[in-house]
Amino acid sequence: MSGLKESRPAFAGLGGLSPEELFGKLPTPCYILDEAMLRQNGEILSGVAQRTGCRILLAQKAFSNYDLYPVLSPYLDGTEASGLYEARLGAEEMPGKEVHVFCAAYRGEEFDELLRYVDHIVFNSPRQLERFGPLARKAGKSVGLRINPECSTQEGHAIYDPCAPGSRLGVTRAQWDAGMSSELIGLLEGLHFHTLCEQDSDALEITLNAVAERFGSILPRMKWLNFGGGHHITRPGYDIPRLERCIRQAQEQWGVQVYLEPGEACALNAGYLAARVLDVLQNGGTQIVVLDTSAACHMPDVLEMPYRPPLYGAKEPGELPCAVRLGGPTCLAGDVIGDYGFAGPLREGDLLLFGDMAIYTMCKNNTFNGMALPGIFVLRDGGELQSLKRFEYMDFRRRLGR
């Protein structure tokens, strides 16, 4: 997805202060988590749950900074995990809440331990359900199967489209008809679909119609239906009334408990990445600014999605006098954050602040080229900055050997 995502108020949490005023004394690069914005997101999500009776889970694949789980926990029903480690994290750090897990394929040697932490377990194929479903039911877990409604509503980033042709994620109706026996269906208490990515509830409505068309005859036998993630519920302008109509429609039509498991919506616009300028150079008609942060290492979705993150004080190239290309210090030629317009030239030592950096950053970053991981700070409600974690050479070294 291209563009600066101006629809997101990425810097609302700064309260009118400049990045230098707020974060100028912090070592860069560093992430800053915004407690007040997390709480605001939680309140929005909790309102949906209270008005509809649905249950909302934190998808930890997007945000797994467990020190901030106490901020979100009062507003959520639990966590969603993609495997053993996330399931354990959710069970330990949101005690007393539900833990759901989905994985494209489970490992036999981990399964018994996984069952210690989860309440719901979702399988991806009839074969996985056949192999592990009886064990999960014997352990008292609620068993589900992921379905593929074969309804793509995304454009421009197929890497995130589970309904793309040939997808390995979810069971199509043809696969269901070929592989689901009455015994396997008897193991199920719920169905799960996850097809959206940063989308509004109109895409959910379209998807839900496809689910009804392909799996509507099966759903009355289920206890729950999980709408998955990708719902941008906390983004200004998101159509919450339409979302709530979709939830009520499913509950009334099929008599199911509805779950949502947003990741981005829980931590949208609730974090920043502060960086400083290391060098400024000119290559032909392109002015290049090298920062002490890296797209490849510290915000990998910039390259994977791809997209250009919001940047405080910057606009589109051409809208302001100085157009520059921002890049990281690694050897990867493509370690480019994006092209931006600035009111004046950038100089060595200038502080830049990227927005919406709580999601898909700390849980995905890496130490390619021996890059140090950015420290993690929290901006508390009262304006206090608290250090959560600083990384050193031994953190890099321990990942690679004894």
mmCIF file of C-alpha atoms in Angstrom:
data_model
loop_
_atom_site.group_PDB
_atom_site.id
_atom_site.type_symbol
_atom_site.label_atom_id
_atom_site.label_comp_id
_atom_site.label_asym_id
_atom_site.label_seq_id
_atom_site.Cartn_x
_atom_site.Cartn_y
_atom_site.Cartn_z
ATOM 1 C CA MET A 1 0.000 0.000 0.000
ATOM 2 C CA SER A 2 1.481 3.301 -1.031
ATOM 3 C CA GLY A 3 1.013 6.742 0.388
ATOM 4 C CA LEU A 4 1.439 8.360 3.762
ATOM 5 C CA LYS A 5 -1.830 6.986 5.179
ATOM 6 C CA GLU A 6 -2.940 10.490 6.116
ATOM 7 C CA SER A 7 -6.299 9.070 7.251
ATOM 8 C CA ARG A 8 -4.489 7.871 10.349
ATOM 9 C CA PRO A 9 -3.923 10.520 13.045
ATOM 10 C CA ALA A 10 -0.470 9.100 13.613
ATOM 11 C CA PHE A 11 0.754 11.943 15.821
ATOM 12 C CA ALA A 12 -2.383 12.849 17.768
ATOM 13 C CA GLY A 13 -0.776 11.500 20.921
ATOM 14 C CA LEU A 14 1.966 14.142 20.868
ATOM 15 C CA GLY A 15 -0.418 16.736 22.257
ATOM 16 C CA GLY A 16 0.905 19.503 20.012
ATOM 17 C CA LEU A 17 4.517 19.139 21.186
ATOM 18 C CA SER A 18 7.329 18.574 18.696
ATOM 19 C CA PRO A 19 9.273 15.280 18.523
ATOM 20 C CA GLU A 20 12.395 17.086 19.707
ATOM 21 C CA GLU A 21 10.561 18.478 22.726
ATOM 22 C CA LEU A 22 9.155 15.095 23.692
ATOM 23 C CA PHE A 23 11.836 12.624 22.640
ATOM 24 C CA GLY A 24 14.966 14.672 21.965
ATOM 25 C CA LYS A 25 16.883 13.163 24.899
ATOM 26 C CA LEU A 26 16.199 9.532 23.972
ATOM 27 C CA PRO A 27 18.908 7.411 22.317
ATOM 28 C CA THR A 28 18.027 6.701 18.703
ATOM 29 C CA PRO A 29 16.774 4.714 17.030
ATOM 30 C CA CYS A 30 14.054 3.847 19.540
ATOM 31 C CA TYR A 31 10.421 2.872 19.641
ATOM 32 C CA ILE A 32 8.010 4.777 21.877
ATOM 33 C CA LEU A 33 4.695 3.188 22.845
ATOM 34 C CA ASP A 34 1.860 5.596 23.596
ATOM 35 C CA GLU A 35 -0.170 4.413 26.601
ATOM 36 C CA ALA A 36 -2.988 6.928 26.127
ATOM 37 C CA MET A 37 -3.520 5.947 22.488
ATOM 38 C CA LEU A 38 -3.572 2.246 23.396
ATOM 39 C CA ARG A 39 -6.239 2.956 25.966
ATOM 40 C CA GLN A 40 -8.254 4.977 23.455
ATOM 41 C CA ASN A 41 -8.181 2.041 21.024
ATOM 42 C CA GLY A 42 -9.251 -0.311 23.802
ATOM 43 C CA GLU A 43 -12.229 1.870 24.645
ATOM 44 C CA ILE A 44 -13.427 1.833 21.023
ATOM 45 C CA LEU A 45 -13.112 -1.953 20.797
ATOM 46 C CA SER A 46 -14.799 -2.470 24.139
ATOM 47 C CA GLY A 47 -17.729 -0.341 22.986
ATOM 48 C CA VAL A 48 -18.284 -2.656 20.006
ATOM 49 C CA ALA A 49 -18.212 -5.694 22.273
ATOM 50 C CA GLN A 50 -20.599 -4.192 24.804
ATOM 51 C CA ARG A 51 -23.150 -3.121 22.199
ATOM 52 C CA THR A 52 -23.165 -6.408 20.264
ATOM 53 C CA GLY A 53 -22.093 -9.161 22.650
ATOM 54 C CA CYS A 54 -19.171 -10.157 20.445
ATOM 55 C CA ARG A 55 -15.810 -11.020 21.977
ATOM 56 C CA ILE A 56 -12.625 -9.260 20.882
ATOM 57 C CA LEU A 57 -9.113 -10.687 21.088
ATOM 58 C CA LEU A 58 -5.674 -9.120 20.638
ATOM 59 C CA ALA A 59 -3.870 -10.666 17.660
ATOM 60 C CA GLN A 60 -0.370 -10.835 19.111
ATOM 61 C CA LYS A 61 1.267 -11.230 15.698
ATOM 62 C CA ALA A 62 0.748 -7.479 15.258
ATOM 63 C CA PHE A 63 1.456 -6.303 18.798
ATOM 64 C CA SER A 64 3.073 -8.408 21.490
ATOM 65 C CA ASN A 65 4.619 -5.863 23.873
ATOM 66 C CA TYR A 66 3.347 -7.604 26.965
ATOM 67 C CA ASP A 67 4.362 -4.818 29.350
ATOM 68 C CA LEU A 68 1.406 -2.918 27.888
ATOM 69 C CA TYR A 69 -1.061 -5.805 28.121
ATOM 70 C CA PRO A 70 -2.392 -4.432 31.449
ATOM 71 C CA VAL A 71 -3.451 -1.308 29.532
ATOM 72 C CA LEU A 72 -5.431 -3.295 26.939
ATOM 73 C CA SER A 73 -6.606 -6.202 29.070
ATOM 74 C CA PRO A 74 -9.612 -4.448 30.677
ATOM 75 C CA TYR A 75 -11.088 -3.847 27.227
ATOM 76 C CA LEU A 76 -10.465 -7.260 25.640
ATOM 77 C CA ASP A 77 -11.593 -10.858 26.091
ATOM 78 C CA GLY A 78 -8.179 -12.377 25.519
ATOM 79 C CA THR A 79 -5.475 -13.021 22.959
ATOM 80 C CA GLU A 80 -5.042 -14.768 19.639
ATOM 81 C CA ALA A 81 -1.849 -16.694 18.949
ATOM 82 C CA SER A 82 -0.153 -18.136 15.890
ATOM 83 C CA GLY A 83 1.691 -20.889 17.723
ATOM 84 C CA LEU A 84 3.097 -22.150 20.991
ATOM 85 C CA TYR A 85 5.148 -19.153 22.093
ATOM 86 C CA GLU A 86 2.438 -16.570 21.468
ATOM 87 C CA ALA A 87 -0.124 -18.819 23.168
ATOM 88 C CA ARG A 88 2.060 -19.084 26.234
ATOM 89 C CA LEU A 89 2.670 -15.333 26.236
ATOM 90 C CA GLY A 90 -1.049 -14.612 26.105
ATOM 91 C CA ALA A 91 -1.818 -17.087 28.883
ATOM 92 C CA GLU A 92 0.925 -15.703 31.121
ATOM 93 C CA GLU A 93 0.466 -11.994 30.460
ATOM 94 C CA MET A 94 -3.346 -11.797 30.235
ATOM 95 C CA PRO A 95 -4.176 -14.318 32.958
ATOM 96 C CA GLY A 96 -7.802 -15.309 33.251
ATOM 97 C CA LYS A 97 -8.573 -14.286 29.659
ATOM 98 C CA GLU A 98 -9.278 -16.517 26.663
ATOM 99 C CA VAL A 99 -6.402 -17.795 24.520
ATOM 100 C CA HIS A 100 -7.141 -18.769 20.918
ATOM 101 C CA VAL A 101 -4.629 -20.231 18.492
ATOM 102 C CA PHE A 102 -4.506 -20.779 14.749
ATOM 103 C CA CYS A 103 -1.575 -22.240 12.834
ATOM 104 C CA ALA A 104 -1.348 -23.455 9.253
ATOM 105 C CA ALA A 105 0.099 -26.713 10.624
ATOM 106 C CA TYR A 106 0.868 -27.793 14.197
ATOM 107 C CA ARG A 107 3.967 -29.694 15.308
ATOM 108 C CA GLY A 108 3.280 -32.998 17.023
ATOM 109 C CA GLU A 109 6.096 -32.577 19.555
ATOM 110 C CA GLU A 110 4.641 -29.230 20.724
ATOM 111 C CA PHE A 111 0.974 -30.078 20.777
ATOM 112 C CA ASP A 112 0.628 -31.330 24.345
ATOM 113 C CA GLU A 113 2.343 -28.217 25.672
ATOM 114 C CA LEU A 114 0.195 -25.995 23.451
ATOM 115 C CA LEU A 115 -2.955 -27.529 24.937
ATOM 116 C CA ARG A 116 -1.857 -26.328 28.380
ATOM 117 C CA TYR A 117 -2.287 -22.699 27.337
ATOM 118 C CA VAL A 118 -5.193 -22.463 24.882
ATOM 119 C CA ASP A 119 -8.983 -22.468 25.134
ATOM 120 C CA HIS A 120 -9.812 -22.484 21.410
ATOM 121 C CA ILE A 121 -7.707 -24.199 18.763
ATOM 122 C CA VAL A 122 -8.340 -23.704 15.048
ATOM 123 C CA PHE A 123 -7.079 -26.114 12.406
ATOM 124 C CA ASN A 124 -6.284 -25.369 8.789
ATOM 125 C CA SER A 125 -7.123 -28.641 7.038
ATOM 126 C CA PRO A 126 -9.210 -31.794 7.444
ATOM 127 C CA ARG A 127 -5.995 -33.782 7.910
ATOM 128 C CA GLN A 128 -4.785 -31.596 10.799
ATOM 129 C CA LEU A 129 -8.252 -31.774 12.346
ATOM 130 C CA GLU A 130 -8.214 -35.570 12.029
ATOM 131 C CA ARG A 131 -4.752 -35.825 13.576
ATOM 132 C CA PHE A 132 -5.053 -33.388 16.460
ATOM 133 C CA GLY A 133 -8.767 -32.657 16.898
ATOM 134 C CA PRO A 134 -9.572 -35.662 19.123
ATOM 135 C CA LEU A 135 -6.655 -34.778 21.430
ATOM 136 C CA ALA A 136 -7.884 -31.197 21.721
ATOM 137 C CA ARG A 137 -11.469 -32.256 22.465
ATOM 138 C CA LYS A 138 -10.287 -34.785 25.044
ATOM 139 C CA ALA A 139 -8.381 -31.955 26.745
ATOM 140 C CA GLY A 140 -11.585 -29.914 26.912
ATOM 141 C CA LYS A 141 -10.657 -27.391 24.217
ATOM 142 C CA SER A 142 -13.061 -25.804 21.760
ATOM 143 C CA VAL A 143 -12.099 -26.940 18.263
ATOM 144 C CA GLY A 144 -12.518 -24.937 15.076
ATOM 145 C CA LEU A 145 -11.604 -25.068 11.409
ATOM 146 C CA ARG A 146 -10.465 -22.175 9.250
ATOM 147 C CA ILE A 147 -12.497 -21.714 6.086
ATOM 148 C CA ASN A 148 -11.663 -19.913 2.856
ATOM 149 C CA PRO A 149 -14.746 -18.157 1.431
ATOM 150 C CA GLU A 150 -12.830 -17.509 -1.813
ATOM 151 C CA CYS A 151 -13.737 -13.837 -1.740
ATOM 152 C CA SER A 152 -10.836 -11.443 -2.308
ATOM 153 C CA THR A 153 -11.507 -7.847 -1.292
ATOM 154 C CA GLN A 154 -7.908 -6.581 -1.387
ATOM 155 C CA GLU A 155 -5.860 -4.897 -4.085
ATOM 156 C CA GLY A 156 -2.156 -4.180 -4.293
ATOM 157 C CA HIS A 157 -0.750 -6.496 -1.634
ATOM 158 C CA ALA A 158 -1.480 -10.124 -2.502
ATOM 159 C CA ILE A 159 1.088 -11.263 0.067
ATOM 160 C CA TYR A 160 -1.616 -10.519 2.675
ATOM 161 C CA ASP A 161 -4.569 -11.999 0.762
ATOM 162 C CA PRO A 162 -5.580 -15.426 2.152
ATOM 163 C CA CYS A 163 -8.179 -15.737 -0.613
ATOM 164 C CA ALA A 164 -5.670 -15.423 -3.443
ATOM 165 C CA PRO A 165 -5.687 -18.337 -5.908
ATOM 166 C CA GLY A 166 -3.749 -21.305 -4.581
ATOM 167 C CA SER A 167 -3.833 -20.038 -0.990
ATOM 168 C CA ARG A 168 -2.715 -22.506 1.670
ATOM 169 C CA LEU A 169 -4.865 -20.816 4.319
ATOM 170 C CA GLY A 170 -8.352 -22.076 5.026
ATOM 171 C CA VAL A 171 -10.585 -24.819 3.638
ATOM 172 C CA THR A 172 -12.610 -24.034 0.512
ATOM 173 C CA ARG A 173 -16.071 -25.503 0.148
ATOM 174 C CA ALA A 174 -14.719 -27.966 -2.426
ATOM 175 C CA GLN A 175 -12.023 -29.097 0.033
ATOM 176 C CA TRP A 176 -14.667 -29.368 2.749
ATOM 177 C CA ASP A 177 -16.905 -31.546 0.593
ATOM 178 C CA ALA A 178 -13.979 -33.772 -0.368
ATOM 179 C CA GLY A 179 -12.362 -34.158 3.061
ATOM 180 C CA MET A 180 -14.852 -33.580 5.871
ATOM 181 C CA SER A 181 -16.543 -36.698 7.205
ATOM 182 C CA SER A 182 -19.404 -36.650 9.696
ATOM 183 C CA GLU A 183 -16.913 -37.705 12.396
ATOM 184 C CA LEU A 184 -14.681 -34.724 11.658
ATOM 185 C CA ILE A 185 -17.596 -32.322 11.574
ATOM 186 C CA GLY A 186 -18.614 -33.714 14.958
ATOM 187 C CA LEU A 187 -15.327 -32.490 16.436
ATOM 188 C CA LEU A 188 -16.050 -28.888 15.508
ATOM 189 C CA GLU A 189 -17.580 -26.175 17.646
ATOM 190 C CA GLY A 190 -16.701 -23.245 15.400
ATOM 191 C CA LEU A 191 -15.502 -21.882 12.080
ATOM 192 C CA HIS A 192 -12.904 -19.193 11.506
ATOM 193 C CA PHE A 193 -12.211 -16.955 8.521
ATOM 194 C CA HIS A 194 -9.570 -14.267 8.152
ATOM 195 C CA THR A 195 -9.516 -12.485 4.798
ATOM 196 C CA LEU A 196 -9.049 -8.760 5.501
ATOM 197 C CA CYS A 197 -6.034 -6.474 5.851
ATOM 198 C CA GLU A 198 -6.413 -2.859 7.047
ATOM 199 C CA GLN A 199 -9.955 -2.746 5.660
ATOM 200 C CA ASP A 200 -13.310 -1.224 6.477
ATOM 201 C CA SER A 201 -16.513 -3.070 7.352
ATOM 202 C CA ASP A 202 -17.839 -2.896 3.782
ATOM 203 C CA ALA A 203 -15.216 -5.532 2.900
ATOM 204 C CA LEU A 204 -16.364 -7.592 5.886
ATOM 205 C CA GLU A 205 -19.970 -7.368 4.700
ATOM 206 C CA ILE A 206 -18.988 -8.646 1.251
ATOM 207 C CA THR A 207 -16.970 -11.453 2.824
ATOM 208 C CA LEU A 208 -19.748 -12.420 5.203
ATOM 209 C CA ASN A 209 -22.127 -12.806 2.262
ATOM 210 C CA ALA A 210 -19.622 -15.176 0.642
ATOM 211 C CA VAL A 211 -19.343 -17.133 3.903
ATOM 212 C CA ALA A 212 -23.121 -17.430 4.005
ATOM 213 C CA GLU A 213 -23.254 -18.615 0.399
ATOM 214 C CA ARG A 214 -20.601 -21.306 0.826
ATOM 215 C CA PHE A 215 -20.884 -22.345 4.467
ATOM 216 C CA GLY A 216 -24.286 -21.072 5.588
ATOM 217 C CA SER A 217 -25.741 -24.584 5.704
ATOM 218 C CA ILE A 218 -23.030 -25.649 8.172
ATOM 219 C CA LEU A 219 -22.966 -22.677 10.536
ATOM 220 C CA PRO A 220 -26.227 -23.412 12.434
ATOM 221 C CA ARG A 221 -24.455 -26.497 13.819
ATOM 222 C CA MET A 222 -21.618 -24.337 15.230
ATOM 223 C CA LYS A 223 -21.319 -22.570 18.592
ATOM 224 C CA TRP A 224 -19.072 -19.744 17.390
ATOM 225 C CA LEU A 225 -17.809 -17.939 14.310
ATOM 226 C CA ASN A 226 -14.504 -16.040 14.326
ATOM 227 C CA PHE A 227 -14.335 -13.124 11.864
ATOM 228 C CA GLY A 228 -10.518 -13.047 12.121
ATOM 229 C CA GLY A 229 -8.529 -9.817 11.910
ATOM 230 C CA GLY A 230 -7.763 -7.036 9.461
ATOM 231 C CA HIS A 231 -10.653 -4.875 10.726
ATOM 232 C CA HIS A 232 -9.400 -1.270 11.037
ATOM 233 C CA ILE A 233 -11.987 -0.544 13.712
ATOM 234 C CA THR A 234 -10.078 2.198 15.540
ATOM 235 C CA ARG A 235 -9.197 4.207 12.435
ATOM 236 C CA PRO A 236 -11.146 7.469 12.161
ATOM 237 C CA GLY A 237 -13.865 7.058 9.577
ATOM 238 C CA TYR A 238 -14.234 3.300 10.020
ATOM 239 C CA ASP A 239 -17.897 2.331 9.686
ATOM 240 C CA ILE A 240 -18.554 0.845 13.128
ATOM 241 C CA PRO A 241 -22.375 0.693 12.731
ATOM 242 C CA ARG A 242 -21.940 -1.515 9.647
ATOM 243 C CA LEU A 243 -19.546 -3.768 11.588
ATOM 244 C CA GLU A 244 -22.098 -4.105 14.363
ATOM 245 C CA ARG A 245 -24.824 -4.979 11.849
ATOM 246 C CA CYS A 246 -22.591 -7.730 10.463
ATOM 247 C CA ILE A 247 -22.014 -9.110 13.949
ATOM 248 C CA ARG A 248 -25.718 -9.099 14.814
ATOM 249 C CA GLN A 249 -26.594 -10.635 11.453
ATOM 250 C CA ALA A 250 -24.318 -13.617 12.112
ATOM 251 C CA GLN A 251 -25.568 -14.025 15.662
ATOM 252 C CA GLU A 252 -29.229 -13.945 14.641
ATOM 253 C CA GLN A 253 -28.922 -15.975 11.436
ATOM 254 C CA TRP A 254 -26.781 -18.802 12.800
ATOM 255 C CA GLY A 255 -27.041 -18.542 16.590
ATOM 256 C CA VAL A 256 -23.266 -18.265 17.029
ATOM 257 C CA GLN A 257 -20.971 -16.403 19.381
ATOM 258 C CA VAL A 258 -18.978 -13.981 17.209
ATOM 259 C CA TYR A 259 -15.272 -13.357 17.796
ATOM 260 C CA LEU A 260 -13.040 -10.681 16.298
ATOM 261 C CA GLU A 261 -9.260 -10.821 16.576
ATOM 262 C CA PRO A 262 -7.846 -7.467 15.414
ATOM 263 C CA GLY A 263 -4.148 -6.787 15.743
ATOM 264 C CA GLU A 264 -3.577 -3.398 14.158
ATOM 265 C CA ALA A 265 -6.807 -1.961 15.580
ATOM 266 C CA CYS A 266 -5.593 -2.651 19.114
ATOM 267 C CA ALA A 267 -2.397 -0.636 18.691
ATOM 268 C CA LEU A 268 -3.145 1.619 15.704
ATOM 269 C CA ASN A 269 -1.308 4.959 15.969
ATOM 270 C CA ALA A 270 -0.084 3.980 19.430
ATOM 271 C CA GLY A 271 3.633 4.051 18.751
ATOM 272 C CA TYR A 272 6.506 5.953 17.155
ATOM 273 C CA LEU A 273 9.994 5.278 15.887
ATOM 274 C CA ALA A 274 12.487 8.068 16.541
ATOM 275 C CA ALA A 275 15.595 8.291 14.365
ATOM 276 C CA ARG A 276 18.349 10.772 13.565
ATOM 277 C CA VAL A 277 20.063 11.798 10.341
ATOM 278 C CA LEU A 278 23.548 10.312 9.901
ATOM 279 C CA ASP A 279 24.448 11.656 6.453
ATOM 280 C CA VAL A 280 23.095 13.685 3.534
ATOM 281 C CA LEU A 281 24.302 13.036 -0.027
ATOM 282 C CA GLN A 282 23.355 13.790 -3.611
ATOM 283 C CA ASN A 283 23.134 11.245 -6.443
ATOM 284 C CA GLY A 284 22.178 13.002 -9.666
ATOM 285 C CA GLY A 285 18.805 14.601 -9.091
ATOM 286 C CA THR A 286 18.087 12.634 -5.919
ATOM 287 C CA GLN A 287 18.969 13.910 -2.463
ATOM 288 C CA ILE A 288 19.479 10.962 -0.135
ATOM 289 C CA VAL A 289 19.342 11.061 3.651
ATOM 290 C CA VAL A 290 20.804 8.118 5.568
ATOM 291 C CA LEU A 291 19.225 7.530 8.977
ATOM 292 C CA ASP A 292 20.294 5.479 11.978
ATOM 293 C CA THR A 293 17.179 3.325 11.516
ATOM 294 C CA SER A 294 16.515 0.725 8.840
ATOM 295 C CA ALA A 295 13.381 -0.253 6.951
ATOM 296 C CA ALA A 296 14.729 -3.775 6.515
ATOM 297 C CA CYS A 297 15.597 -4.230 10.188
ATOM 298 C CA HIS A 298 13.264 -2.015 12.188
ATOM 299 C CA MET A 299 10.070 -1.620 10.135
ATOM 300 C CA PRO A 300 10.077 -4.598 7.744
ATOM 301 C CA ASP A 301 6.485 -4.087 6.575
ATOM 302 C CA VAL A 302 7.714 -0.990 4.727
ATOM 303 C CA LEU A 303 9.397 -3.412 2.318
ATOM 304 C CA GLU A 304 7.057 -6.398 2.634
ATOM 305 C CA MET A 305 3.703 -4.653 2.243
ATOM 306 C CA PRO A 306 5.069 -2.295 0.808
ATOM 307 C CA TYR A 307 4.068 1.105 2.142
ATOM 308 C CA ARG A 308 5.512 4.427 3.187
ATOM 309 C CA PRO A 309 5.102 5.197 6.890
ATOM 310 C CA PRO A 310 3.722 8.493 8.186
ATOM 311 C CA LEU A 311 6.462 10.963 9.128
ATOM 312 C CA TYR A 312 6.006 13.996 11.368
ATOM 313 C CA GLY A 313 6.195 17.279 9.456
ATOM 314 C CA ALA A 314 6.648 15.636 6.050
ATOM 315 C CA LYS A 315 4.421 15.620 2.978
ATOM 316 C CA GLU A 316 4.423 14.221 -0.522
ATOM 317 C CA PRO A 317 7.511 15.017 -2.631
ATOM 318 C CA GLY A 318 6.782 18.224 -4.510
ATOM 319 C CA GLU A 319 4.345 19.572 -1.936
ATOM 320 C CA LEU A 320 7.201 21.120 0.045
ATOM 321 C CA PRO A 321 10.454 22.686 -1.265
ATOM 322 C CA CYS A 322 12.893 19.917 -0.275
ATOM 323 C CA ALA A 323 12.341 16.419 -1.692
ATOM 324 C CA VAL A 324 14.505 13.679 -0.177
ATOM 325 C CA ARG A 325 14.783 9.916 -0.169
ATOM 326 C CA LEU A 326 15.179 8.389 3.288
ATOM 327 C CA GLY A 327 17.165 5.191 3.661
ATOM 328 C CA GLY A 328 18.812 3.026 6.261
ATOM 329 C CA PRO A 329 22.483 2.338 6.970
ATOM 330 C CA THR A 330 22.526 -1.351 5.945
ATOM 331 C CA CYS A 331 24.184 -2.812 2.842
ATOM 332 C CA LEU A 332 20.813 -3.680 1.291
ATOM 333 C CA ALA A 333 20.362 -1.438 -1.741
ATOM 334 C CA GLY A 334 16.617 -1.559 -1.237
ATOM 335 C CA ASP A 335 16.754 -0.421 2.387
ATOM 336 C CA VAL A 336 14.707 2.649 1.460
ATOM 337 C CA ILE A 337 11.974 4.030 3.688
ATOM 338 C CA GLY A 338 10.498 6.319 1.052
ATOM 339 C CA ASP A 339 10.510 9.720 -0.655
ATOM 340 C CA TYR A 340 9.204 12.685 1.340
ATOM 341 C CA GLY A 341 8.878 16.436 1.065
ATOM 342 C CA PHE A 342 10.224 18.741 3.796
ATOM 343 C CA ALA A 343 9.942 22.472 4.409
ATOM 344 C CA GLY A 344 13.719 22.822 4.601
ATOM 345 C CA PRO A 345 16.885 20.763 4.117
ATOM 346 C CA LEU A 346 17.719 17.997 6.567
ATOM 347 C CA ARG A 347 21.029 18.092 8.392
ATOM 348 C CA GLU A 348 23.126 15.607 10.320
ATOM 349 C CA GLY A 349 21.675 15.062 13.769
ATOM 350 C CA ASP A 350 18.104 16.087 12.919
ATOM 351 C CA LEU A 351 15.441 14.033 14.735
ATOM 352 C CA LEU A 352 12.737 12.383 12.617
ATOM 353 C CA LEU A 353 9.646 10.672 14.011
ATOM 354 C CA PHE A 354 7.766 7.937 12.175
ATOM 355 C CA GLY A 355 4.188 7.208 13.225
ATOM 356 C CA ASP A 356 2.053 4.082 13.643
ATOM 357 C CA MET A 357 5.104 2.091 14.691
ATOM 358 C CA ALA A 358 3.599 -0.014 17.498
ATOM 359 C CA ILE A 359 2.352 -2.606 15.002
ATOM 360 C CA TYR A 360 4.399 -5.146 13.024
ATOM 361 C CA THR A 361 7.698 -3.612 14.124
ATOM 362 C CA MET A 362 9.015 -4.902 17.446
ATOM 363 C CA CYS A 363 7.432 -8.308 16.801
ATOM 364 C CA LYS A 364 9.071 -8.545 13.336
ATOM 365 C CA ASN A 365 12.366 -6.680 13.562
ATOM 366 C CA ASN A 366 15.772 -8.272 13.073
ATOM 367 C CA THR A 367 19.520 -7.716 13.389
ATOM 368 C CA PHE A 368 20.593 -8.029 9.739
ATOM 369 C CA ASN A 369 24.070 -6.516 9.225
ATOM 370 C CA GLY A 370 24.549 -6.642 12.993
ATOM 371 C CA MET A 371 22.162 -3.719 13.384
ATOM 372 C CA ALA A 372 21.261 -3.117 17.001
ATOM 373 C CA LEU A 373 17.576 -3.385 17.809
ATOM 374 C CA PRO A 374 16.018 -0.050 18.826
ATOM 375 C CA GLY A 375 15.327 0.463 22.501
ATOM 376 C CA ILE A 376 11.699 0.447 23.651
ATOM 377 C CA PHE A 377 10.173 3.264 25.706
ATOM 378 C CA VAL A 378 6.660 4.034 26.934
ATOM 379 C CA LEU A 379 5.024 7.444 26.930
ATOM 380 C CA ARG A 380 2.784 7.221 29.986
ATOM 381 C CA ASP A 381 -0.550 8.999 30.341
ATOM 382 C CA GLY A 382 0.973 11.809 32.357
ATOM 383 C CA GLY A 383 3.767 12.472 29.869
ATOM 384 C CA GLU A 384 6.469 10.480 31.685
ATOM 385 C CA LEU A 385 8.883 8.478 29.530
ATOM 386 C CA GLN A 386 9.787 5.037 30.853
ATOM 387 C CA SER A 387 12.464 2.736 29.446
ATOM 388 C CA LEU A 388 11.207 -0.824 28.887
ATOM 389 C CA LYS A 389 14.097 -2.457 27.087
ATOM 390 C CA ARG A 390 17.539 -1.636 25.704
ATOM 391 C CA PHE A 391 19.438 -3.989 23.438
ATOM 392 C CA GLU A 392 23.195 -4.548 23.356
ATOM 393 C CA TYR A 393 25.809 -6.628 21.563
ATOM 394 C CA MET A 394 25.013 -9.772 23.559
ATOM 395 C CA ASP A 395 21.390 -9.678 22.411
ATOM 396 C CA PHE A 396 22.645 -9.898 18.833
ATOM 397 C CA ARG A 397 25.215 -12.556 19.657
ATOM 398 C CA ARG A 398 22.909 -14.876 21.642
ATOM 399 C CA ARG A 399 20.575 -15.255 18.666
ATOM 400 C CA LEU A 400 23.342 -16.853 16.640
ATOM 401 C CA GLY A 401 25.081 -19.313 18.918
ATOM 402 C CA ARG A 402 25.956 -20.355 22.444
#
